Amino acid sequence: MEYWDGAGNAKWIETDSFGTDHTGWYSGSNTYSIGQNCVATAAYLSGPFTDFVNPDGSGWRWVRTKFDGYVQGNSAQKISSVSLPTLTAPTVACSKRTLSGTYVTSEVLNQDATLAGFVARMSYGANGTYTYREVTDNGAGTVKRTGTGTYTVAANCIATLYEDGAVSPAYAAVVNPDGNEYWWMNIKNDGTYSASKATRVSQSLVDNSATSLP
């Protein structure tokens, strides 16, 4: 998650996982410049990035251009025009209530060096508890699960999800301040590498605990 101030200065907070090693959250700052052709250069400690910025400012496509053997590229989406705590002087804050309602997500994940399809539905009750229903299929078999969990949402819109009474967290997430979506990453350190976006489909809660799993 990054905050660009419109004057060439940015602050960021991020985390990563290699499937077996989660480093936790860390933060920093950088500078950037944008030309009239909407091409931006961002100067991070890890090297320069080249960004093609949407003319309406809604996001950008980026690639890391430090040629050291790493290949990185993706897209960024603007989720708010205001700043969040820990990135700069806060003008908006998240809470458990921000992450409320029912969300869906899907992706292709790497599970012990085997690719698998994954789809899930989660309902958050705004009180720190949630239910989930998920299906994983690696082409040779299907695993269906339902369960419950707890979650926290910090003022800077960073969420942590715990499954089925576990002490260690299952997922780390960045929540859109309006609660319409969040970006999550598996941090179970169980050999699964996965990350995607969950989109809210309803403000209501759905019963994910039904015993029948179609």
mmCIF file of N, CA, C and O in Angstrom, residues 105-121 133-145 171 184 186 192-196:
data_model
loop_
_atom_site.group_PDB
_atom_site.id
_atom_site.type_symbol
_atom_site.label_atom_id
_atom_site.label_comp_id
_atom_site.label_asym_id
_atom_site.label_seq_id
_atom_site.Cartn_x
_atom_site.Cartn_y
_atom_site.Cartn_z
ATOM 1 N N THR A 105 -13.643 -14.502 -3.543
ATOM 2 C CA THR A 105 -12.314 -14.410 -4.122
ATOM 3 C C THR A 105 -11.998 -15.704 -4.855
ATOM 4 O O THR A 105 -12.574 -16.756 -4.553
ATOM 5 N N SER A 106 -11.110 -15.619 -5.826
ATOM 6 C CA SER A 106 -10.661 -16.814 -6.535
ATOM 7 C C SER A 106 -9.266 -16.565 -7.078
ATOM 8 O O SER A 106 -8.852 -15.413 -7.255
ATOM 9 N N GLU A 107 -8.521 -17.655 -7.343
ATOM 10 C CA GLU A 107 -7.174 -17.523 -7.887
ATOM 11 C C GLU A 107 -6.638 -18.901 -8.235
ATOM 12 O O GLU A 107 -7.255 -19.926 -7.943
ATOM 13 N N VAL A 108 -5.476 -18.913 -8.868
ATOM 14 C CA VAL A 108 -4.685 -20.125 -9.047
ATOM 15 C C VAL A 108 -3.523 -20.035 -8.071
ATOM 16 O O VAL A 108 -2.750 -19.071 -8.093
ATOM 17 N N LEU A 109 -3.395 -21.012 -7.160
ATOM 18 C CA LEU A 109 -2.377 -20.967 -6.123
ATOM 19 C C LEU A 109 -1.336 -22.058 -6.342
ATOM 20 O O LEU A 109 -1.570 -23.045 -7.045
ATOM 21 N N ASN A 110 -0.182 -21.858 -5.738
ATOM 22 C CA ASN A 110 0.898 -22.842 -5.767
ATOM 23 C C ASN A 110 0.923 -23.531 -4.410
ATOM 24 O O ASN A 110 1.237 -22.908 -3.398
ATOM 25 N N GLN A 111 0.578 -24.805 -4.387
ATOM 26 C CA GLN A 111 0.448 -25.565 -3.150
ATOM 27 C C GLN A 111 1.441 -26.719 -3.173
ATOM 28 O O GLN A 111 1.248 -27.710 -3.858
ATOM 29 N N ASP A 112 2.559 -26.544 -2.440
ATOM 30 C CA ASP A 112 3.626 -27.554 -2.435
ATOM 31 C C ASP A 112 4.076 -27.885 -3.845
ATOM 32 O O ASP A 112 4.194 -29.056 -4.241
ATOM 33 N N ALA A 113 4.331 -26.831 -4.632
ATOM 34 C CA ALA A 113 4.826 -26.935 -6.009
ATOM 35 C C ALA A 113 3.793 -27.513 -6.972
ATOM 36 O O ALA A 113 4.132 -27.888 -8.093
ATOM 37 N N THR A 114 2.524 -27.574 -6.556
ATOM 38 C CA THR A 114 1.448 -28.030 -7.431
ATOM 39 C C THR A 114 0.435 -26.905 -7.589
ATOM 40 O O THR A 114 -0.011 -26.313 -6.606
ATOM 41 N N LEU A 115 0.078 -26.585 -8.828
ATOM 42 C CA LEU A 115 -0.909 -25.543 -9.070
ATOM 43 C C LEU A 115 -2.302 -26.054 -8.762
ATOM 44 O O LEU A 115 -2.634 -27.203 -9.027
ATOM 45 N N ALA A 116 -3.126 -25.178 -8.196
ATOM 46 C CA ALA A 116 -4.493 -25.549 -7.845
ATOM 47 C C ALA A 116 -5.403 -24.346 -8.019
ATOM 48 O O ALA A 116 -4.983 -23.197 -7.838
ATOM 49 N N GLY A 117 -6.650 -24.612 -8.376
ATOM 50 C CA GLY A 117 -7.655 -23.567 -8.421
ATOM 51 C C GLY A 117 -8.280 -23.394 -7.044
ATOM 52 O O GLY A 117 -8.437 -24.357 -6.287
ATOM 53 N N PHE A 118 -8.649 -22.158 -6.712
ATOM 54 C CA PHE A 118 -9.167 -21.861 -5.376
ATOM 55 C C PHE A 118 -10.288 -20.837 -5.512
ATOM 56 O O PHE A 118 -10.146 -19.827 -6.207
ATOM 57 N N VAL A 119 -11.415 -21.085 -4.863
ATOM 58 C CA VAL A 119 -12.506 -20.129 -4.789
ATOM 59 C C VAL A 119 -13.055 -20.152 -3.369
ATOM 60 O O VAL A 119 -13.106 -21.212 -2.729
ATOM 61 N N ALA A 120 -13.409 -18.984 -2.852
ATOM 62 C CA ALA A 120 -13.869 -18.912 -1.462
ATOM 63 C C ALA A 120 -14.879 -17.781 -1.297
ATOM 64 O O ALA A 120 -14.907 -16.819 -2.080
ATOM 65 N N ARG A 121 -15.710 -17.929 -0.265
ATOM 66 C CA ARG A 121 -16.658 -16.897 0.125
ATOM 67 C C ARG A 121 -16.522 -16.676 1.629
ATOM 68 O O ARG A 121 -16.456 -17.628 2.408
ATOM 69 N N ARG A 133 -16.234 -20.410 3.376
ATOM 70 C CA ARG A 133 -16.586 -21.607 2.610
ATOM 71 C C ARG A 133 -15.676 -21.606 1.398
ATOM 72 O O ARG A 133 -15.647 -20.634 0.647
ATOM 73 N N GLU A 134 -14.899 -22.675 1.174
ATOM 74 C CA GLU A 134 -13.910 -22.650 0.106
ATOM 75 C C GLU A 134 -13.797 -24.009 -0.586
ATOM 76 O O GLU A 134 -14.125 -25.052 -0.014
ATOM 77 N N VAL A 135 -13.329 -23.968 -1.825
ATOM 78 C CA VAL A 135 -13.088 -25.161 -2.624
ATOM 79 C C VAL A 135 -11.726 -25.018 -3.288
ATOM 80 O O VAL A 135 -11.426 -23.974 -3.881
ATOM 81 N N THR A 136 -10.887 -26.064 -3.176
ATOM 82 C CA THR A 136 -9.586 -26.104 -3.833
ATOM 83 C C THR A 136 -9.519 -27.359 -4.692
ATOM 84 O O THR A 136 -9.897 -28.444 -4.245
ATOM 85 N N ASP A 137 -9.031 -27.222 -5.919
ATOM 86 C CA ASP A 137 -8.932 -28.368 -6.828
ATOM 87 C C ASP A 137 -7.601 -28.286 -7.565
ATOM 88 O O ASP A 137 -7.310 -27.287 -8.230
ATOM 89 N N ASN A 138 -6.780 -29.336 -7.452
ATOM 90 C CA ASN A 138 -5.480 -29.359 -8.117
ATOM 91 C C ASN A 138 -5.476 -30.209 -9.385
ATOM 92 O O ASN A 138 -4.419 -30.545 -9.920
ATOM 93 N N GLY A 139 -6.651 -30.565 -9.875
ATOM 94 C CA GLY A 139 -6.746 -31.379 -11.074
ATOM 95 C C GLY A 139 -6.799 -32.861 -10.792
ATOM 96 O O GLY A 139 -7.227 -33.650 -11.639
ATOM 97 N N ALA A 140 -6.360 -33.266 -9.601
ATOM 98 C CA ALA A 140 -6.384 -34.675 -9.226
ATOM 99 C C ALA A 140 -7.363 -34.943 -8.084
ATOM 100 O O ALA A 140 -7.668 -36.094 -7.778
ATOM 101 N N GLY A 141 -7.850 -33.885 -7.452
ATOM 102 C CA GLY A 141 -8.771 -34.054 -6.331
ATOM 103 C C GLY A 141 -9.288 -32.711 -5.862
ATOM 104 O O GLY A 141 -8.682 -31.660 -6.124
ATOM 105 N N THR A 142 -10.415 -32.729 -5.189
ATOM 106 C CA THR A 142 -11.067 -31.519 -4.703
ATOM 107 C C THR A 142 -11.186 -31.559 -3.194
ATOM 108 O O THR A 142 -11.553 -32.582 -2.620
ATOM 109 N N VAL A 143 -10.855 -30.441 -2.545
ATOM 110 C CA VAL A 143 -10.998 -30.297 -1.099
ATOM 111 C C VAL A 143 -11.998 -29.171 -0.844
ATOM 112 O O VAL A 143 -11.829 -28.065 -1.350
ATOM 113 N N LYS A 144 -13.045 -29.485 -0.061
ATOM 114 C CA LYS A 144 -14.069 -28.506 0.289
ATOM 115 C C LYS A 144 -14.049 -28.278 1.790
ATOM 116 O O LYS A 144 -13.975 -29.239 2.558
ATOM 117 N N ARG A 145 -14.097 -27.021 2.210
ATOM 118 C CA ARG A 145 -14.003 -26.700 3.635
ATOM 119 C C ARG A 145 -14.981 -25.593 3.995
ATOM 120 O O ARG A 145 -15.257 -24.703 3.196
ATOM 121 N N TYR A 171 -3.928 -15.183 7.110
ATOM 122 C CA TYR A 171 -3.843 -14.258 5.994
ATOM 123 C C TYR A 171 -3.540 -12.846 6.494
ATOM 124 O O TYR A 171 -3.988 -12.442 7.569
ATOM 125 N N TRP A 184 -5.398 -9.787 -0.265
ATOM 126 C CA TRP A 184 -4.953 -10.705 0.780
ATOM 127 C C TRP A 184 -3.779 -11.550 0.312
ATOM 128 O O TRP A 184 -3.538 -11.719 -0.883
ATOM 129 N N ASN A 186 -1.665 -15.326 1.671
ATOM 130 C CA ASN A 186 -1.541 -16.461 2.582
ATOM 131 C C ASN A 186 -0.229 -16.352 3.353
ATOM 132 O O ASN A 186 0.842 -16.244 2.752
ATOM 133 N N THR A 192 2.161 -23.087 0.924
ATOM 134 C CA THR A 192 1.216 -22.550 -0.048
ATOM 135 C C THR A 192 1.551 -21.102 -0.354
ATOM 136 O O THR A 192 1.653 -20.277 0.548
ATOM 137 N N TYR A 193 1.744 -20.818 -1.616
ATOM 138 C CA TYR A 193 1.965 -19.443 -2.062
ATOM 139 C C TYR A 193 0.704 -18.964 -2.761
ATOM 140 O O TYR A 193 0.316 -19.520 -3.790
ATOM 141 N N SER A 194 0.020 -17.975 -2.203
ATOM 142 C CA SER A 194 -1.221 -17.497 -2.804
ATOM 143 C C SER A 194 -1.499 -16.069 -2.373
ATOM 144 O O SER A 194 -1.208 -15.673 -1.240
ATOM 145 N N ALA A 195 -2.069 -15.296 -3.286
ATOM 146 C CA ALA A 195 -2.457 -13.921 -3.024
ATOM 147 C C ALA A 195 -3.454 -13.495 -4.086
ATOM 148 O O ALA A 195 -3.329 -13.888 -5.251
ATOM 149 N N SER A 196 -4.452 -12.695 -3.712
ATOM 150 C CA SER A 196 -5.452 -12.266 -4.675
ATOM 151 C C SER A 196 -6.257 -11.109 -4.082
ATOM 152 O O SER A 196 -5.874 -10.546 -3.052
#
